[in-house]
Short mmCIF file of C-alpha atoms in Angstrom, two decimals:
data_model
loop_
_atom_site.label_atom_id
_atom_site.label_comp_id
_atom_site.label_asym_id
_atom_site.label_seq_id
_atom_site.Cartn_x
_atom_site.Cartn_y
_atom_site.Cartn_z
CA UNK A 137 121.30 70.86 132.07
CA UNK A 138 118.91 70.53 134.82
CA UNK A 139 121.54 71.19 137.10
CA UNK A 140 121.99 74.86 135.66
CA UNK A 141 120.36 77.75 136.86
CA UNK A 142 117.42 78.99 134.56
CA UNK A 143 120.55 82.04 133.85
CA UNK A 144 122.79 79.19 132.70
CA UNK A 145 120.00 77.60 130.75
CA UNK A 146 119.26 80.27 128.64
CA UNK A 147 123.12 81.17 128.29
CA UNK A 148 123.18 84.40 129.83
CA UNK A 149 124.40 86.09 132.84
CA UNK A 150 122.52 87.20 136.41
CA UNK A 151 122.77 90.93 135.28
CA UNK A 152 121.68 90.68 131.16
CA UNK A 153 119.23 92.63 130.31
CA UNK A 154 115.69 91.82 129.51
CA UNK A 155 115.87 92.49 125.78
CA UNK A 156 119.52 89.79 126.29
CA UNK A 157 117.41 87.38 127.68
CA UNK A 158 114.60 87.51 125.39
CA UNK A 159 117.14 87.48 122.65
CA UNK A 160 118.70 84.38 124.16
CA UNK A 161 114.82 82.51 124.55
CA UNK A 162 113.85 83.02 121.06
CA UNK A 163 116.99 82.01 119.32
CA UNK A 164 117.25 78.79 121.50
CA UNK A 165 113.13 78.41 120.73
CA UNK A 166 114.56 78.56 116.80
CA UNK A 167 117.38 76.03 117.71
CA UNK A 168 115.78 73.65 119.39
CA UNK A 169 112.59 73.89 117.66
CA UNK A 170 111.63 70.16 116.75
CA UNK A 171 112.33 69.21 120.54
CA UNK A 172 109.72 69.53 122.59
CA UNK A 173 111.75 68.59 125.88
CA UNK A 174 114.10 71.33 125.33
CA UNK A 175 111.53 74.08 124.35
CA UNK A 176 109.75 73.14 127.48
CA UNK A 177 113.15 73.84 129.70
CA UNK A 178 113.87 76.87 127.72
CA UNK A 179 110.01 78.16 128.64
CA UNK A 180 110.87 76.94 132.04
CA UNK A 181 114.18 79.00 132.37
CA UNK A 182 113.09 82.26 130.86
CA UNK A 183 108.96 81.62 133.52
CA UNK A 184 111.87 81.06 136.44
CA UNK A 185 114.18 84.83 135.45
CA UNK A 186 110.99 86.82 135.18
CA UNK A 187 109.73 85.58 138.23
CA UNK A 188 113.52 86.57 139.65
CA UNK A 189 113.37 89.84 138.23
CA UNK A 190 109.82 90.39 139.22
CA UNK A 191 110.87 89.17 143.08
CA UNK A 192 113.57 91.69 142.64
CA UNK A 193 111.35 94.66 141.50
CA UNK A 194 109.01 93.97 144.25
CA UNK A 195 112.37 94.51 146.71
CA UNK A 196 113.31 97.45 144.83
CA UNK A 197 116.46 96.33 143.62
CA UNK A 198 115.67 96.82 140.07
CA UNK A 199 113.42 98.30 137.53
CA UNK A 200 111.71 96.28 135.48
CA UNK A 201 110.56 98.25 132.23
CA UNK A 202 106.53 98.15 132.14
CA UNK A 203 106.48 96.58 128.44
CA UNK A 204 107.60 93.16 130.44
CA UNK A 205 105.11 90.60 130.61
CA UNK A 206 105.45 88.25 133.79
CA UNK A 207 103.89 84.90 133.73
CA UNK A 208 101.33 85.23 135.88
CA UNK A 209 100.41 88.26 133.75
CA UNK A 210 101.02 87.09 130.67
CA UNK A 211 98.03 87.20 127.91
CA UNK A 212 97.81 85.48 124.65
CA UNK A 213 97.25 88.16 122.60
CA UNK A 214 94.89 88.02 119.54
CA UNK A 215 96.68 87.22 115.97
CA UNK A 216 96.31 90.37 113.81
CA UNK A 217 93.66 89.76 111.30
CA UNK A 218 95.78 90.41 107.97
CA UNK A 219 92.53 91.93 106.35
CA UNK A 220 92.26 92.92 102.37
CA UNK A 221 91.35 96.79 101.90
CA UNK A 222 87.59 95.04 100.47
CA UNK A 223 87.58 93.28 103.96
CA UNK A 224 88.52 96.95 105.46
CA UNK A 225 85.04 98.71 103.86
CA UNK A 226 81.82 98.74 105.35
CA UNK A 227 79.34 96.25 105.27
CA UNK A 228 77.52 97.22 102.47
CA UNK A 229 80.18 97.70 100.17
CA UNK A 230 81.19 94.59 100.70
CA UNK A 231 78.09 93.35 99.25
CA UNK A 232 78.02 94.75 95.95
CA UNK A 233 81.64 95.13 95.16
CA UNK A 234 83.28 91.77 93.56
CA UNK A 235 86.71 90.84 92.86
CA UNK A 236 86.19 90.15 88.76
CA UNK A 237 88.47 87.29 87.28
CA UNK A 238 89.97 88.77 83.93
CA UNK A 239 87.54 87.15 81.67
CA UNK A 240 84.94 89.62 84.21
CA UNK A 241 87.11 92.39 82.98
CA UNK A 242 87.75 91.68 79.34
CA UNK A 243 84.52 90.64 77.95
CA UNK A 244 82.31 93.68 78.79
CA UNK A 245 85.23 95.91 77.76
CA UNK A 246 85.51 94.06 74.57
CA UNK A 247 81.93 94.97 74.15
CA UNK A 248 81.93 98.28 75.44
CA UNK A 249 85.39 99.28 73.57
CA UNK A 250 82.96 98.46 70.32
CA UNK A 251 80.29 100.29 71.19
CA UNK A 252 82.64 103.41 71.79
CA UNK A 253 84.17 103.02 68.40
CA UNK A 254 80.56 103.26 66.56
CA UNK A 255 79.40 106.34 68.52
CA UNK A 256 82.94 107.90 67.84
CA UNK A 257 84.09 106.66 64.55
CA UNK A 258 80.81 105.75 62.56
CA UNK A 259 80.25 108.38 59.47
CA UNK A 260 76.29 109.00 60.82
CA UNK A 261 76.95 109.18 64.31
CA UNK A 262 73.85 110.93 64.49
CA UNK A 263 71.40 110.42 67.81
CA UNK A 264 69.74 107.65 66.21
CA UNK A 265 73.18 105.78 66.08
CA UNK A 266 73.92 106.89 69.62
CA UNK A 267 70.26 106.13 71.22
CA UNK A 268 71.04 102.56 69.72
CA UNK A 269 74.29 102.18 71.02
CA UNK A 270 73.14 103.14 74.12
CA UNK A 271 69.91 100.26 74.28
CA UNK A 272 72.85 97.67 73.59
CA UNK A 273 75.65 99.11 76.30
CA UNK A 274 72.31 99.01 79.12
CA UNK A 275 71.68 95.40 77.46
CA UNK A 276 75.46 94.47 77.89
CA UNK A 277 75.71 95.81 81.25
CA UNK A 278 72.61 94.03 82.26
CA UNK A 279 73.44 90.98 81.11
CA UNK A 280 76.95 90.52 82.85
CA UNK A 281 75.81 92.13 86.01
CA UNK A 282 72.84 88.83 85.96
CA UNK A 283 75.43 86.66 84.61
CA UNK A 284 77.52 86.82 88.23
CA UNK A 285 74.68 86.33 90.87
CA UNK A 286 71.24 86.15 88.78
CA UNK A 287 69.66 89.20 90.51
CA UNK A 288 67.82 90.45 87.41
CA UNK A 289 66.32 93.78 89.45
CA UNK A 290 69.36 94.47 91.09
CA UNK A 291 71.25 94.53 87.73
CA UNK A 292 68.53 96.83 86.30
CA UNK A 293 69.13 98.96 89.01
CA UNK A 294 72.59 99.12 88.97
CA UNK A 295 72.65 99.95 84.98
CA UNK A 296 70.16 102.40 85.13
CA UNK A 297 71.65 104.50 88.15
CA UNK A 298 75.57 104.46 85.78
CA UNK A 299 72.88 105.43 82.36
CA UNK A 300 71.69 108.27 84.32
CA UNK A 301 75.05 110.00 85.92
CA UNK A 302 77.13 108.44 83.09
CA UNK A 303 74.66 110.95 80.95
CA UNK A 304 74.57 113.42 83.44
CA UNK A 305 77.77 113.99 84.00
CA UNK A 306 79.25 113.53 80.42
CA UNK A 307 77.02 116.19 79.34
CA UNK A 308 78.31 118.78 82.18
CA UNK A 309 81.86 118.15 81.04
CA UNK A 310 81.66 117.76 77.71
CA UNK A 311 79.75 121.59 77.60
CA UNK A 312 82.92 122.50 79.55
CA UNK A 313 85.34 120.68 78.14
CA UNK A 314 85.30 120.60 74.95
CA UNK A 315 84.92 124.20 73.68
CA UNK A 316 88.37 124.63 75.11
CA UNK A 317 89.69 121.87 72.89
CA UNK A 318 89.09 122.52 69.33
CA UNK A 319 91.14 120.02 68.09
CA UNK A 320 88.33 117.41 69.32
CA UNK A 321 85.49 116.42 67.02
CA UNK A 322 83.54 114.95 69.54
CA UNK A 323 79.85 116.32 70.13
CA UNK A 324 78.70 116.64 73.41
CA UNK A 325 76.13 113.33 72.83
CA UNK A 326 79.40 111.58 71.30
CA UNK A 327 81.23 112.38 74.62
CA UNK A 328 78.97 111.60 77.07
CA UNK A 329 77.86 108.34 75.43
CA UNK A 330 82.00 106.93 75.65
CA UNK A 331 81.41 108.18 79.04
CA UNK A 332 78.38 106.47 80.44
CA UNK A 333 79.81 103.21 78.34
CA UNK A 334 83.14 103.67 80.47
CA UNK A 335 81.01 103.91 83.66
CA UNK A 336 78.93 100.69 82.64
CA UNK A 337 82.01 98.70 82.16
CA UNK A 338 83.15 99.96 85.25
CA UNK A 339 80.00 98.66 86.98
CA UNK A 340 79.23 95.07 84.91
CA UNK A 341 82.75 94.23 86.25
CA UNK A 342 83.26 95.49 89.54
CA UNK A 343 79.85 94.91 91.26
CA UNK A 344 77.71 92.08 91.45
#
């Protein structure tokens, strides 16, 4: 083999094309992948055409498309960082969001899920029942938001900012929702309260 030109190395004739020859390297590479010797002639071979081909470009007797790398020009190129849409968000983000395990998921909404029932389905769903509901959902939503990283203020915070647009924003819909849809028995306080307890389940699991 060391007799052969680097041509007849890589199995492939004086006039092949670039993508032929690069063809040719990689499926020897994958042939003769546990020898080291034999990679290094293959390397070797393929170093020895481009420097042919790039000899011949300077002489103008071909054209060597500009995608070609040459040895002497040849960068290692960075590996693409395979990054997670969580690794893709900004900084900050990535600081409060977390990636819950199921139990994370399923024990708040357990909770949560219960809490909905009594504001929806209790026979004196009045405010009182709802107001008390609503102590226990912040409580819940407290306590597994201190649970994950023991930040007592921060999980405060957290609840009370999902208590106050949970609230907010149940109350907007439900006042335009609702009217249109007789068939619901909900009162506005009923509706909003599922709503901020959906929010706060939403939060106790997927921040920190």
């Amino acid at each position: 083999m060391s007799d052969q030109s680097p041509y007849e190395k890589l199995g492939v004739s004086e006039d092949a094309s670039f993508d032929e020859i690069q063809d040719a390297r990689n499926r020897l590479f994958e042939q003769y992948s546990g020898d080291s010797k034999s990679v290094e002639i293959i390397e070797a071979a393929y170093d020895a055409i481009l420097m042919d081909r790039l000899r011949m470009r300077q002489e103008g007797k071909i054209k060597v498309p500009e995608r070609i790398r040459f040895p002497e020009l040849r960068v290692q190129s960075a590996p693409k960082e395979n990054l997670t849409p969580r690794e893709q968000s900004p900084a900050w983000l990535q600081k409060i969001l977390d990636q819950p395990s199921g139990t994370d998921v399923l024990l708040p909404g357990v909770w949560f899920l219960g809490l909905s029932a009594i504001s929806v389905f209790y026979p004196a769903a009045g405010d009182q029942v709802l107001q008390l509901a609503l102590v226990i959902g912040v409580g819940t939503s407290i306590f597994f938001l201190n649970r994950k990283e023991g930040r007592f203020g921060r999980a405060v915070l957290f609840t009370l900012v999902g208590l106050i647009i949970g609230l907010i924003t149940g109350g907007l819909i439900a006042n335009l929702l609702l009217p249109q849809i007789p068939a619901i028995s909900f009162t506005a306080n009923q509706f909003s309260t599922v709503l901020t307890f959906i929010l706060l389940w939403l939060i106790s699991s997927f921040l920190r």
